[in-house]
Amino acid sequence: PLNTWLLGSSVLLIASRVCHIIGTLNRPAQHETFLLCARQPGRVPQAMFWVTWLIIFPALVSWSLLGSFWFAHVRAETPMCWPEESDFWFLVMWQVVCLVWVALHLGLAAVTIAREVQTRRSESQLRLVED
């Protein structure tokens, strides 16, 4: 299962970066940071924003947690299956990379949500003034 987890987590991290690069390259230069603004100008950045937050990020969170459980299970149940100690440390470091990636994106999500809430409040107040 660990080979499957390594492959899946690699694909998800690469997909996340590809969406970010495509979204960033297809937005106006003066526009805000890509993952921090839910109101992306244009269809391509909008699609990449929502694919990142609604598909890739939840999949990466789930996959990282599953990988943690698989890692602990294999280490506890079949320690003789580890060919070398370097494999163990490689898996530990890769798990750390995935979990740090998840933690950073949780922070970005919190900022994005807070900014969107503030924007909606401001728009609401502006509509009250206009009426």
PDB file of C-alpha atoms in Angstrom:
ATOM      1  CA  PRO A   1       0.000   0.000   0.000  1.00  0.00           C
ATOM      2  CA  LEU A   2       2.895   2.420   0.593  1.00  0.00           C
ATOM      3  CA  ASN A   3       3.937   2.377  -3.067  1.00  0.00           C
ATOM      4  CA  THR A   4       0.373   3.273  -3.988  1.00  0.00           C
ATOM      5  CA  TRP A   5       0.359   6.050  -1.399  1.00  0.00           C
ATOM      6  CA  LEU A   6       3.658   7.466  -2.672  1.00  0.00           C
ATOM      7  CA  LEU A   7       2.405   7.484  -6.246  1.00  0.00           C
ATOM      8  CA  GLY A   8      -0.966   9.008  -5.296  1.00  0.00           C
ATOM      9  CA  SER A   9       0.504  11.731  -3.106  1.00  0.00           C
ATOM     10  CA  SER A  10       3.054  12.621  -5.788  1.00  0.00           C
ATOM     11  CA  VAL A  11       0.329  12.912  -8.416  1.00  0.00           C
ATOM     12  CA  LEU A  12      -1.805  15.091  -6.114  1.00  0.00           C
ATOM     13  CA  LEU A  13       1.077  17.436  -5.242  1.00  0.00           C
ATOM     14  CA  ILE A  14       2.013  17.777  -8.899  1.00  0.00           C
ATOM     15  CA  ALA A  15      -1.640  18.382  -9.865  1.00  0.00           C
ATOM     16  CA  SER A  16      -1.850  21.078  -7.197  1.00  0.00           C
ATOM     17  CA  ARG A  17       1.224  22.846  -8.574  1.00  0.00           C
ATOM     18  CA  VAL A  18       0.030  22.520 -12.181  1.00  0.00           C
ATOM     19  CA  CYS A  19      -3.357  24.074 -11.285  1.00  0.00           C
ATOM     20  CA  HIS A  20      -1.572  26.885  -9.457  1.00  0.00           C
ATOM     21  CA  ILE A  21       0.773  27.579 -12.363  1.00  0.00           C
ATOM     22  CA  ILE A  22      -2.028  27.494 -14.965  1.00  0.00           C
ATOM     23  CA  GLY A  23      -4.241  29.700 -12.806  1.00  0.00           C
ATOM     24  CA  THR A  24      -1.451  32.182 -12.140  1.00  0.00           C
ATOM     25  CA  LEU A  25      -0.380  32.413 -15.784  1.00  0.00           C
ATOM     26  CA  ASN A  26      -3.948  33.061 -16.977  1.00  0.00           C
ATOM     27  CA  ARG A  27      -4.851  35.952 -14.685  1.00  0.00           C
ATOM     28  CA  PRO A  28      -4.055  39.652 -15.048  1.00  0.00           C
ATOM     29  CA  ALA A  29      -0.699  40.671 -13.582  1.00  0.00           C
ATOM     30  CA  GLN A  30      -2.235  43.214 -11.216  1.00  0.00           C
ATOM     31  CA  HIS A  31      -4.698  40.707  -9.768  1.00  0.00           C
ATOM     32  CA  GLU A  32      -4.349  39.304  -6.247  1.00  0.00           C
ATOM     33  CA  THR A  33      -2.518  36.141  -5.260  1.00  0.00           C
ATOM     34  CA  PHE A  34      -4.128  33.191  -7.025  1.00  0.00           C
ATOM     35  CA  LEU A  35      -5.232  30.943  -4.140  1.00  0.00           C
ATOM     36  CA  LEU A  36      -6.275  33.828  -1.876  1.00  0.00           C
ATOM     37  CA  CYS A  37      -9.059  35.234  -4.040  1.00  0.00           C
ATOM     38  CA  ALA A  38     -12.270  33.338  -4.736  1.00  0.00           C
ATOM     39  CA  ARG A  39     -13.235  35.865  -7.408  1.00  0.00           C
ATOM     40  CA  GLN A  40     -10.846  35.004 -10.184  1.00  0.00           C
ATOM     41  CA  PRO A  41     -11.102  36.977 -13.437  1.00  0.00           C
ATOM     42  CA  GLY A  42     -11.613  34.629 -16.349  1.00  0.00           C
ATOM     43  CA  ARG A  43     -12.767  31.059 -16.708  1.00  0.00           C
ATOM     44  CA  VAL A  44      -9.390  29.333 -16.620  1.00  0.00           C
ATOM     45  CA  PRO A  45      -8.190  30.849 -13.318  1.00  0.00           C
ATOM     46  CA  GLN A  46     -11.659  30.326 -11.858  1.00  0.00           C
ATOM     47  CA  ALA A  47     -11.668  26.670 -12.881  1.00  0.00           C
ATOM     48  CA  MET A  48      -8.158  26.103 -11.517  1.00  0.00           C
ATOM     49  CA  PHE A  49      -9.084  27.825  -8.234  1.00  0.00           C
ATOM     50  CA  TRP A  50     -12.128  25.631  -7.676  1.00  0.00           C
ATOM     51  CA  VAL A  51     -10.418  22.419  -8.854  1.00  0.00           C
ATOM     52  CA  THR A  52      -7.611  23.126  -6.384  1.00  0.00           C
ATOM     53  CA  TRP A  53      -9.880  23.824  -3.418  1.00  0.00           C
ATOM     54  CA  LEU A  54     -12.781  21.432  -4.077  1.00  0.00           C
ATOM     55  CA  ILE A  55     -11.047  18.416  -5.611  1.00  0.00           C
ATOM     56  CA  ILE A  56      -7.281  18.328  -5.163  1.00  0.00           C
ATOM     57  CA  PHE A  57      -7.016  19.708  -1.625  1.00  0.00           C
ATOM     58  CA  PRO A  58      -9.648  17.407  -0.039  1.00  0.00           C
ATOM     59  CA  ALA A  59      -8.136  14.454  -1.905  1.00  0.00           C
ATOM     60  CA  LEU A  60      -4.657  15.338  -0.636  1.00  0.00           C
ATOM     61  CA  VAL A  61      -5.888  15.666   2.951  1.00  0.00           C
ATOM     62  CA  SER A  62      -7.622  12.288   2.771  1.00  0.00           C
ATOM     63  CA  TRP A  63      -4.728  10.628   1.002  1.00  0.00           C
ATOM     64  CA  SER A  64      -2.169  11.999   3.482  1.00  0.00           C
ATOM     65  CA  LEU A  65      -4.185  10.744   6.441  1.00  0.00           C
ATOM     66  CA  LEU A  66      -4.633   7.359   4.791  1.00  0.00           C
ATOM     67  CA  GLY A  67      -0.889   7.247   4.100  1.00  0.00           C
ATOM     68  CA  SER A  68      -0.182   7.955   7.767  1.00  0.00           C
ATOM     69  CA  PHE A  69      -2.354   5.034   8.805  1.00  0.00           C
ATOM     70  CA  TRP A  70      -0.842   2.725   6.191  1.00  0.00           C
ATOM     71  CA  PHE A  71       2.664   3.759   7.210  1.00  0.00           C
ATOM     72  CA  ALA A  72       2.004   3.080  10.904  1.00  0.00           C
ATOM     73  CA  HIS A  73       0.266  -0.205  10.111  1.00  0.00           C
ATOM     74  CA  VAL A  74       3.049  -1.531   7.884  1.00  0.00           C
ATOM     75  CA  ARG A  75       5.730  -0.419  10.345  1.00  0.00           C
ATOM     76  CA  ALA A  76       3.952  -2.089  13.288  1.00  0.00           C
ATOM     77  CA  GLU A  77       2.635  -5.244  11.599  1.00  0.00           C
ATOM     78  CA  THR A  78       5.362  -6.118   9.114  1.00  0.00           C
ATOM     79  CA  PRO A  79       8.652  -4.446  10.100  1.00  0.00           C
ATOM     80  CA  MET A  80      10.600  -7.133   8.211  1.00  0.00           C
ATOM     81  CA  CYS A  81       9.156  -5.784   4.943  1.00  0.00           C
ATOM     82  CA  TRP A  82      11.341  -2.674   5.103  1.00  0.00           C
ATOM     83  CA  PRO A  83      14.275  -3.395   2.770  1.00  0.00           C
ATOM     84  CA  GLU A  84      16.478  -0.606   4.104  1.00  0.00           C
ATOM     85  CA  GLU A  85      16.473   2.019   6.819  1.00  0.00           C
ATOM     86  CA  SER A  86      16.780   4.727   4.152  1.00  0.00           C
ATOM     87  CA  ASP A  87      13.340   3.748   2.821  1.00  0.00           C
ATOM     88  CA  PHE A  88      11.884   4.397   6.250  1.00  0.00           C
ATOM     89  CA  TRP A  89      13.391   7.893   6.410  1.00  0.00           C
ATOM     90  CA  PHE A  90      12.375   8.679   2.857  1.00  0.00           C
ATOM     91  CA  LEU A  91       8.762   7.805   3.704  1.00  0.00           C
ATOM     92  CA  VAL A  92       8.918   9.839   6.910  1.00  0.00           C
ATOM     93  CA  MET A  93      10.216  12.897   5.049  1.00  0.00           C
ATOM     94  CA  TRP A  94       7.660  12.508   2.251  1.00  0.00           C
ATOM     95  CA  GLN A  95       4.870  12.249   4.841  1.00  0.00           C
ATOM     96  CA  VAL A  96       6.179  15.426   6.487  1.00  0.00           C
ATOM     97  CA  VAL A  97       6.179  17.202   3.102  1.00  0.00           C
ATOM     98  CA  CYS A  98       2.573  16.163   2.474  1.00  0.00           C
ATOM     99  CA  LEU A  99       1.390  17.166   5.939  1.00  0.00           C
ATOM    100  CA  VAL A 100       3.184  20.533   5.770  1.00  0.00           C
ATOM    101  CA  TRP A 101       1.594  21.116   2.345  1.00  0.00           C
ATOM    102  CA  VAL A 102      -1.812  20.373   3.873  1.00  0.00           C
ATOM    103  CA  ALA A 103      -1.145  22.652   6.875  1.00  0.00           C
ATOM    104  CA  LEU A 104      -0.044  25.544   4.639  1.00  0.00           C
ATOM    105  CA  HIS A 105      -3.108  25.158   2.455  1.00  0.00           C
ATOM    106  CA  LEU A 106      -5.357  25.073   5.523  1.00  0.00           C
ATOM    107  CA  GLY A 107      -3.881  28.449   6.438  1.00  0.00           C
ATOM    108  CA  LEU A 108      -4.439  29.729   2.891  1.00  0.00           C
ATOM    109  CA  ALA A 109      -8.030  28.470   2.999  1.00  0.00           C
ATOM    110  CA  ALA A 110      -8.643  30.304   6.276  1.00  0.00           C
ATOM    111  CA  VAL A 111      -7.299  33.557   4.806  1.00  0.00           C
ATOM    112  CA  THR A 112      -9.316  33.082   1.605  1.00  0.00           C
ATOM    113  CA  ILE A 113     -12.537  32.452   3.517  1.00  0.00           C
ATOM    114  CA  ALA A 114     -11.937  35.421   5.829  1.00  0.00           C
ATOM    115  CA  ARG A 115     -11.285  37.707   2.852  1.00  0.00           C
ATOM    116  CA  GLU A 116     -14.410  36.502   1.032  1.00  0.00           C
ATOM    117  CA  VAL A 117     -16.551  37.020   4.141  1.00  0.00           C
ATOM    118  CA  GLN A 118     -15.153  40.541   4.533  1.00  0.00           C
ATOM    119  CA  THR A 119     -15.765  41.303   0.850  1.00  0.00           C
ATOM    120  CA  ARG A 120     -19.380  40.124   1.101  1.00  0.00           C
ATOM    121  CA  ARG A 121     -19.939  42.242   4.207  1.00  0.00           C
ATOM    122  CA  SER A 122     -18.511  45.283   2.452  1.00  0.00           C
ATOM    123  CA  GLU A 123     -20.695  44.671  -0.602  1.00  0.00           C
ATOM    124  CA  SER A 124     -23.740  44.301   1.638  1.00  0.00           C
ATOM    125  CA  GLN A 125     -22.978  47.573   3.392  1.00  0.00           C
ATOM    126  CA  LEU A 126     -22.414  49.295   0.063  1.00  0.00           C
ATOM    127  CA  ARG A 127     -25.811  48.077  -1.189  1.00  0.00           C
ATOM    128  CA  LEU A 128     -27.426  49.488   1.971  1.00  0.00           C
ATOM    129  CA  VAL A 129     -25.811  52.869   1.303  1.00  0.00           C
ATOM    130  CA  GLU A 130     -26.905  52.791  -2.362  1.00  0.00           C
ATOM    131  CA  ASP A 131     -30.524  52.052  -1.391  1.00  0.00           C
TER     132      ASP A 131
END
